[in-house]
């Protein structure tokens, strides 16, 4: 009888542990940008970057480069965030920014937007 109880407990533990370890695959999900919109031209230097949160994402990686990521002169920001917004003061210039969602096993593709800051 004791062996049966032990076997049941071991099987239950394995099933329960597998459920705890399972991580949702977010790699095919699309991240939606809320602001600033693509090709926005702003005269305010304090920019609030925001996007819709993705279910099962633990964090978000936000990067900002000038003038773009193909030929960057400078990476202005590269940060890992737990929320779905970030405020950064930027100088007048052309920028490209991107964000992706991350969990412990998967990440989405970057969603990239262009941004101009003018005096």
Coordinates of N, CA, C and O in Angstrom, one line a residue:
X1 N 0.8 -1.2 0.0 CA 0.0 0.0 0.0 C 0.9 1.3 0.0 O 0.6 2.2 -0.7
X2 N 1.9 1.2 0.8 CA 2.8 2.4 0.9 C 3.5 2.7 -0.5 O 3.6 3.8 -0.9
X3 N 3.8 1.6 -1.2 CA 4.4 1.8 -2.6 C 3.5 2.5 -3.5 O 3.9 3.3 -4.3
X4 N 2.2 2.1 -3.4 CA 1.2 2.7 -4.3 C 1.0 4.2 -4.0 O 0.9 5.1 -4.9
X5 N 1.0 4.6 -2.7 CA 0.9 6.0 -2.3 C 2.1 6.8 -2.8 O 2.0 7.9 -3.3
X6 N 3.3 6.2 -2.6 CA 4.6 6.9 -3.1 C 4.5 7.1 -4.6 O 4.9 8.1 -5.1
X7 N 4.1 6.0 -5.3 CA 4.1 6.2 -6.8 C 3.1 7.2 -7.2 O 3.4 8.1 -8.1
X8 N 1.9 7.3 -6.6 CA 0.9 8.3 -6.9 C 1.5 9.7 -6.6 O 1.3 10.6 -7.3
X9 N 2.1 9.8 -5.4 CA 2.7 11.1 -5.1 C 3.8 11.6 -6.0 O 3.9 12.7 -6.4
X10 N 4.6 10.6 -6.5 CA 5.7 11.0 -7.4 C 5.1 11.4 -8.7 O 5.5 12.4 -9.3
X11 N 4.1 10.7 -9.2 CA 3.4 11.0 -10.5 C 2.7 12.4 -10.4 O 2.8 13.2 -11.3
X12 N 2.1 12.6 -9.3 CA 1.4 13.9 -9.0 C 2.4 15.0 -9.0 O 2.2 16.1 -9.6
X13 N 3.6 14.8 -8.4 CA 4.6 15.8 -8.3 C 5.2 16.1 -9.7 O 5.4 17.3 -10.1
X14 N 5.4 15.1 -10.5 CA 5.9 15.3 -11.8 C 4.9 16.1 -12.7 O 5.3 17.0 -13.4
X15 N 3.7 15.8 -12.6 CA 2.7 16.5 -13.4 C 2.6 17.9 -12.9 O 2.6 18.8 -13.7
X16 N 2.6 18.1 -11.6 CA 2.5 19.5 -11.0 C 3.7 20.3 -11.4 O 3.6 21.4 -11.8
X17 N 4.9 19.7 -11.3 CA 6.1 20.4 -11.7 C 6.2 20.8 -13.1 O 6.6 21.9 -13.5
X18 N 5.7 19.9 -14.0 CA 5.6 20.2 -15.4 C 4.7 21.4 -15.7 O 5.1 22.3 -16.5
X19 N 3.6 21.5 -15.0 CA 2.7 22.6 -15.2 C 3.4 23.9 -14.7 O 3.1 25.0 -15.3
X20 N 4.2 23.9 -13.7 CA 4.8 25.1 -13.2 C 5.9 25.5 -14.1 O 6.1 26.7 -14.4
X21 N 6.6 24.6 -14.7 CA 7.7 24.9 -15.6 C 7.3 25.4 -17.0 O 8.0 26.1 -17.7
X22 N 6.1 25.0 -17.4 CA 5.6 25.3 -18.8 C 5.6 26.9 -19.0 O 5.1 27.6 -18.1
X23 N 6.2 27.3 -20.1 CA 6.2 28.7 -20.4 C 5.5 28.9 -21.7 O 5.7 28.2 -22.7
X24 N 4.6 29.9 -21.8 CA 3.9 30.2 -23.0 C 4.8 30.8 -24.1 O 5.7 31.6 -23.8
X25 N 4.7 30.3 -25.3 CA 5.4 30.7 -26.5 C 4.8 32.0 -27.0 O 3.7 32.0 -27.5
X26 N 5.5 33.1 -26.8 CA 5.0 34.4 -27.3 C 5.7 34.8 -28.6 O 5.5 35.9 -29.1
X27 N 6.6 34.0 -29.1 CA 7.4 34.4 -30.3 C 6.6 34.8 -31.5 O 7.1 35.5 -32.3
X28 N 5.4 34.3 -31.7 CA 4.6 34.6 -32.9 C 3.6 35.8 -32.6 O 2.9 36.2 -33.5
X29 N 3.6 36.3 -31.4 CA 2.7 37.4 -31.1 C 3.3 38.7 -31.6 O 4.5 38.9 -31.7
X30 N 2.3 39.6 -32.0 CA 2.7 41.0 -32.4 C 2.6 42.0 -31.3 O 1.5 42.0 -30.7
X31 N 3.6 42.8 -31.2 CA 3.5 43.9 -30.2 C 3.0 45.1 -30.8 O 3.4 45.5 -31.9
X32 N 2.0 45.8 -30.2 CA 1.3 46.9 -30.8 C 1.8 48.2 -30.1 O 1.7 48.4 -28.9
X33 N 2.4 49.1 -30.9 CA 2.8 50.4 -30.4 C 1.7 51.3 -30.3 O 0.8 51.4 -31.1
X34 N 1.6 52.0 -29.1 CA 0.6 53.0 -28.9 C 1.1 54.5 -29.2 O 0.4 55.2 -29.8
X35 N 2.3 54.8 -28.7 CA 2.9 56.1 -29.0 C 4.4 56.1 -28.7 O 4.8 55.3 -27.9
X36 N 5.1 57.0 -29.4 CA 4.7 57.8 -30.5 C 4.4 57.0 -31.8 O 5.1 55.9 -31.9
X37 N 3.5 57.4 -32.6 CA 3.2 56.7 -33.8 C 4.4 56.7 -34.8 O 5.3 57.6 -34.7
X38 N 4.4 55.9 -35.8 CA 5.5 55.8 -36.7 C 5.6 57.1 -37.5 O 4.6 57.7 -37.9
X39 N 6.8 57.6 -37.7 CA 7.1 58.8 -38.4 C 6.6 60.1 -37.7 O 6.4 61.1 -38.4
X40 N 6.3 60.0 -36.4 CA 5.9 61.2 -35.7 C 7.0 62.2 -35.6 O 8.2 61.9 -35.5
X41 N 6.6 63.5 -35.7 CA 7.5 64.6 -35.5 C 7.0 65.4 -34.3 O 5.8 65.9 -34.3
X42 N 7.8 65.5 -33.3 CA 7.4 66.1 -32.0 C 8.3 67.3 -31.7 O 9.5 67.3 -32.1
X43 N 7.8 68.2 -31.0 CA 8.6 69.4 -30.5 C 8.8 69.3 -29.0 O 9.5 70.2 -28.4
X44 N 8.3 68.3 -28.4 CA 8.6 68.0 -26.9 C 9.7 67.1 -26.8 O 9.8 66.0 -27.5
X45 N 10.7 67.4 -26.0 CA 11.8 66.5 -25.9 C 11.6 65.3 -24.8 O 12.4 64.4 -24.9
X46 N 10.7 65.4 -24.0 CA 10.4 64.4 -23.0 C 9.3 63.4 -23.7 O 8.2 63.8 -23.8
X47 N 9.8 62.3 -24.2 CA 9.0 61.4 -25.0 C 8.5 60.2 -24.1 O 9.3 59.6 -23.5
X48 N 7.2 60.0 -24.1 CA 6.6 58.8 -23.5 C 6.4 57.7 -24.5 O 5.5 57.8 -25.3
X49 N 7.2 56.7 -24.4 CA 7.1 55.5 -25.3 C 6.1 54.6 -24.7 O 6.3 54.2 -23.5
X50 N 5.1 54.1 -25.4 CA 4.2 53.1 -24.8 C 3.7 52.1 -25.9 O 3.7 52.4 -27.1
X51 N 3.3 51.0 -25.4 CA 2.8 49.9 -26.2 C 1.8 49.0 -25.4 O 1.8 49.1 -24.2
X52 N 1.1 48.2 -26.1 CA 0.1 47.3 -25.5 C 0.9 46.2 -24.8 O 1.7 45.5 -25.5
X53 N 0.6 45.9 -23.6 CA 1.2 44.7 -23.0 C 0.8 43.4 -23.7 O -0.3 43.3 -24.2
X54 N 1.7 42.4 -23.6 CA 1.5 41.1 -24.2 C 1.3 40.1 -23.1 O 2.1 40.1 -22.1
X55 N 0.2 39.4 -23.1 CA 0.0 38.4 -22.1 C 1.1 37.4 -22.1 O 1.7 37.0 -23.1
X56 N 1.6 37.0 -20.9 CA 2.7 36.0 -20.7 C 4.1 36.6 -20.9 O 5.1 35.9 -20.8
X57 N 4.2 37.9 -21.2 CA 5.5 38.6 -21.2 C 5.9 39.0 -19.8 O 5.1 39.5 -19.0
X58 N 7.2 38.7 -19.5 CA 7.7 39.1 -18.2 C 8.3 40.5 -18.2 O 8.4 41.2 -17.2
X59 N 8.9 40.8 -19.4 CA 9.6 42.1 -19.5 C 9.6 42.6 -21.0 O 9.2 41.8 -21.9
X60 N 10.1 43.8 -21.2 CA 10.1 44.3 -22.6 C 11.5 45.0 -22.8 O 12.0 45.6 -21.9
X61 N 12.1 44.7 -23.9 CA 13.4 45.4 -24.2 C 13.1 46.5 -25.2 O 12.6 46.3 -26.3
X62 N 13.5 47.7 -24.8 CA 13.3 48.9 -25.5 C 14.7 49.4 -26.0 O 15.6 49.5 -25.1
X63 N 14.9 49.7 -27.2 CA 16.1 50.3 -27.7 C 15.8 51.6 -28.6 O 14.8 51.6 -29.3
X64 N 16.7 52.6 -28.5 CA 16.5 53.8 -29.2 C 17.9 54.1 -29.9 O 18.9 54.0 -29.2
X65 N 17.9 54.3 -31.2 CA 19.1 54.6 -31.9 C 18.9 55.9 -32.7 O 17.8 56.2 -33.1
X66 N 20.0 56.5 -33.1 CA 20.0 57.6 -34.0 C 21.0 57.4 -35.1 O 22.1 57.0 -34.8
X67 N 20.7 57.6 -36.3 CA 19.4 57.9 -36.9 C 18.5 56.7 -37.0 O 17.3 56.8 -37.1
X68 N 19.1 55.5 -37.1 CA 18.4 54.2 -37.3 C 19.2 53.0 -36.9 O 20.4 53.2 -36.5
X69 N 18.6 51.9 -36.9 CA 19.4 50.7 -36.5 C 20.2 50.1 -37.6 O 21.2 49.3 -37.3
X70 N 20.0 50.4 -38.8 CA 20.8 49.9 -39.9 C 22.2 50.5 -39.9 O 23.2 49.9 -40.1
X71 N 22.2 51.8 -39.7 CA 23.5 52.6 -39.6 C 23.4 53.5 -38.4 O 23.4 54.8 -38.5
X72 N 23.5 53.0 -37.2 CA 23.4 53.8 -36.0 C 24.7 54.6 -35.8 O 25.8 54.1 -35.9
X73 N 24.5 55.9 -35.5 CA 25.6 56.7 -35.0 C 25.7 56.6 -33.5 O 26.8 56.7 -33.0
X74 N 24.6 56.3 -32.9 CA 24.6 56.2 -31.4 C 23.4 55.4 -31.0 O 22.3 55.6 -31.5
X75 N 23.6 54.5 -30.0 CA 22.5 53.9 -29.3 C 22.2 54.7 -28.1 O 23.0 54.8 -27.2
X76 N 21.0 55.3 -28.1 CA 20.7 56.3 -27.0 C 20.2 55.5 -25.8 O 20.4 56.0 -24.7
X77 N 19.5 54.4 -26.0 CA 18.9 53.7 -24.9 C 18.8 52.2 -25.3 O 18.6 51.8 -26.4
X78 N 19.1 51.4 -24.3 CA 18.9 49.9 -24.4 C 18.5 49.5 -23.0 O 19.4 49.4 -22.1
X79 N 17.3 49.2 -22.7 CA 16.8 49.0 -21.4 C 15.8 47.8 -21.3 O 15.1 47.6 -22.3
X80 N 15.8 47.2 -20.2 CA 14.8 46.1 -20.0 C 13.8 46.6 -19.0 O 14.1 47.1 -17.9
X81 N 12.5 46.5 -19.3 CA 11.4 47.1 -18.5 C 10.4 46.1 -18.1 O 10.1 45.1 -18.9
X82 N 9.8 46.2 -17.0 CA 8.7 45.3 -16.6 C 7.3 45.9 -17.0 O 6.3 45.2 -17.1
X83 N 7.2 47.2 -17.2 CA 6.0 47.8 -17.6 C 5.9 48.1 -19.1 O 6.8 47.7 -19.9
X84 N 4.8 48.7 -19.6 CA 4.6 48.9 -21.0 C 4.7 50.4 -21.4 O 4.1 50.8 -22.4
X85 N 5.5 51.1 -20.7 CA 5.8 52.5 -21.1 C 7.2 52.9 -20.5 O 7.6 52.3 -19.5
X86 N 7.7 54.0 -21.1 CA 9.0 54.5 -20.7 C 9.2 55.9 -21.2 O 8.8 56.2 -22.3
X87 N 9.7 56.8 -20.3 CA 9.8 58.2 -20.7 C 11.3 58.5 -20.8 O 12.1 58.1 -19.9
X88 N 11.7 59.2 -21.9 CA 13.1 59.5 -22.1 C 13.1 60.9 -22.7 O 12.4 61.2 -23.6
X89 N 14.1 61.7 -22.3 CA 14.3 63.0 -22.9 C 15.3 62.9 -24.0 O 16.4 62.3 -23.8
X90 N 15.0 63.4 -25.2 CA 15.8 63.3 -26.3 C 16.1 64.6 -26.9 O 15.3 65.5 -26.9
X91 N 17.3 64.8 -27.5 CA 17.6 66.0 -28.2 C 17.0 66.1 -29.6 O 16.6 65.0 -30.1
X92 N 17.0 67.2 -30.2 CA 16.5 67.3 -31.5 C 17.3 66.5 -32.5 O 18.5 66.6 -32.5
X93 N 16.6 65.5 -33.2 CA 17.3 64.6 -34.0 C 16.3 63.6 -34.7 O 15.2 63.6 -34.3
X94 N 16.8 62.8 -35.5 CA 16.1 61.7 -36.1 C 16.4 60.4 -35.3 O 17.6 60.2 -35.0
X95 N 15.4 59.7 -34.9 CA 15.5 58.5 -34.1 C 14.7 57.3 -34.7 O 13.8 57.5 -35.4
X96 N 15.2 56.1 -34.3 CA 14.4 54.9 -34.6 C 14.3 54.2 -33.2 O 15.3 54.1 -32.5
X97 N 13.2 53.7 -32.9 CA 13.0 53.0 -31.6 C 12.3 51.7 -31.9 O 11.6 51.5 -32.8
X98 N 12.6 50.7 -31.0 CA 12.0 49.4 -31.2 C 11.8 48.8 -29.8 O 12.6 49.1 -28.8
X99 N 10.9 47.9 -29.7 CA 10.6 47.2 -28.5 C 10.1 45.8 -28.8 O 9.6 45.5 -29.9
X100 N 10.5 44.8 -27.9 CA 10.0 43.5 -28.0 C 9.7 42.9 -26.6 O 10.2 43.4 -25.6
X101 N 8.8 41.9 -26.6 CA 8.4 41.3 -25.4 C 9.2 40.1 -25.1 O 9.7 39.4 -26.1
X102 N 9.5 39.8 -23.8 CA 10.4 38.7 -23.5 C 9.7 37.9 -22.3 O 9.2 38.6 -21.4
X103 N 9.8 36.6 -22.3 CA 9.5 35.8 -21.1 C 10.7 34.9 -20.9 O 11.8 35.0 -21.6
X104 N 10.7 34.0 -20.0 CA 11.8 33.2 -19.6 C 12.3 32.3 -20.7 O 13.5 31.8 -20.6
X105 N 11.5 32.0 -21.7 CA 11.9 31.1 -22.8 C 11.8 31.6 -24.2 O 12.4 31.1 -25.1
X106 N 11.0 32.7 -24.4 CA 10.7 33.2 -25.7 C 10.8 34.7 -25.8 O 10.7 35.4 -24.8
X107 N 10.8 35.2 -27.0 CA 10.7 36.7 -27.2 C 10.0 36.9 -28.6 O 10.1 36.1 -29.5
X108 N 9.4 38.1 -28.6 CA 8.7 38.4 -29.9 C 9.8 39.1 -30.8 O 10.9 39.4 -30.3
X109 N 9.4 39.3 -32.0 CA 10.2 40.1 -32.9 C 10.1 41.6 -32.5 O 9.1 42.0 -31.8
X110 N 11.1 42.4 -32.8 CA 11.0 43.8 -32.5 C 10.0 44.4 -33.4 O 9.8 44.1 -34.5
X111 N 9.3 45.4 -32.8 CA 8.4 46.3 -33.5 C 9.1 47.6 -33.6 O 9.5 48.2 -32.5
X112 N 9.4 48.2 -34.8 CA 10.3 49.3 -34.9 C 9.5 50.5 -35.5 O 8.6 50.4 -36.4
X113 N 9.8 51.7 -35.0 CA 9.1 53.0 -35.4 C 10.2 54.0 -35.6 O 11.2 54.0 -34.9
X114 N 9.9 55.0 -36.4 CA 10.7 56.2 -36.7 C 10.1 57.4 -35.9 O 8.9 57.5 -35.7
X115 N 11.0 58.3 -35.5 CA 10.6 59.4 -34.7 C 11.6 60.6 -35.0 O 12.8 60.4 -35.1
X116 N 11.0 61.8 -35.1 CA 11.8 63.0 -35.2 C 11.5 64.0 -34.1 O 10.3 64.2 -33.8
X117 N 12.5 64.6 -33.5 CA 12.4 65.6 -32.5 C 12.9 66.9 -33.2 O 14.0 67.0 -33.6
X118 N 12.0 67.9 -33.2 CA 12.4 69.2 -33.7 C 12.3 70.3 -32.7 O 11.5 70.2 -31.8
X119 N 13.1 71.3 -32.9 CA 13.1 72.5 -32.0 C 11.8 73.3 -32.2 O 11.3 73.5 -33.2

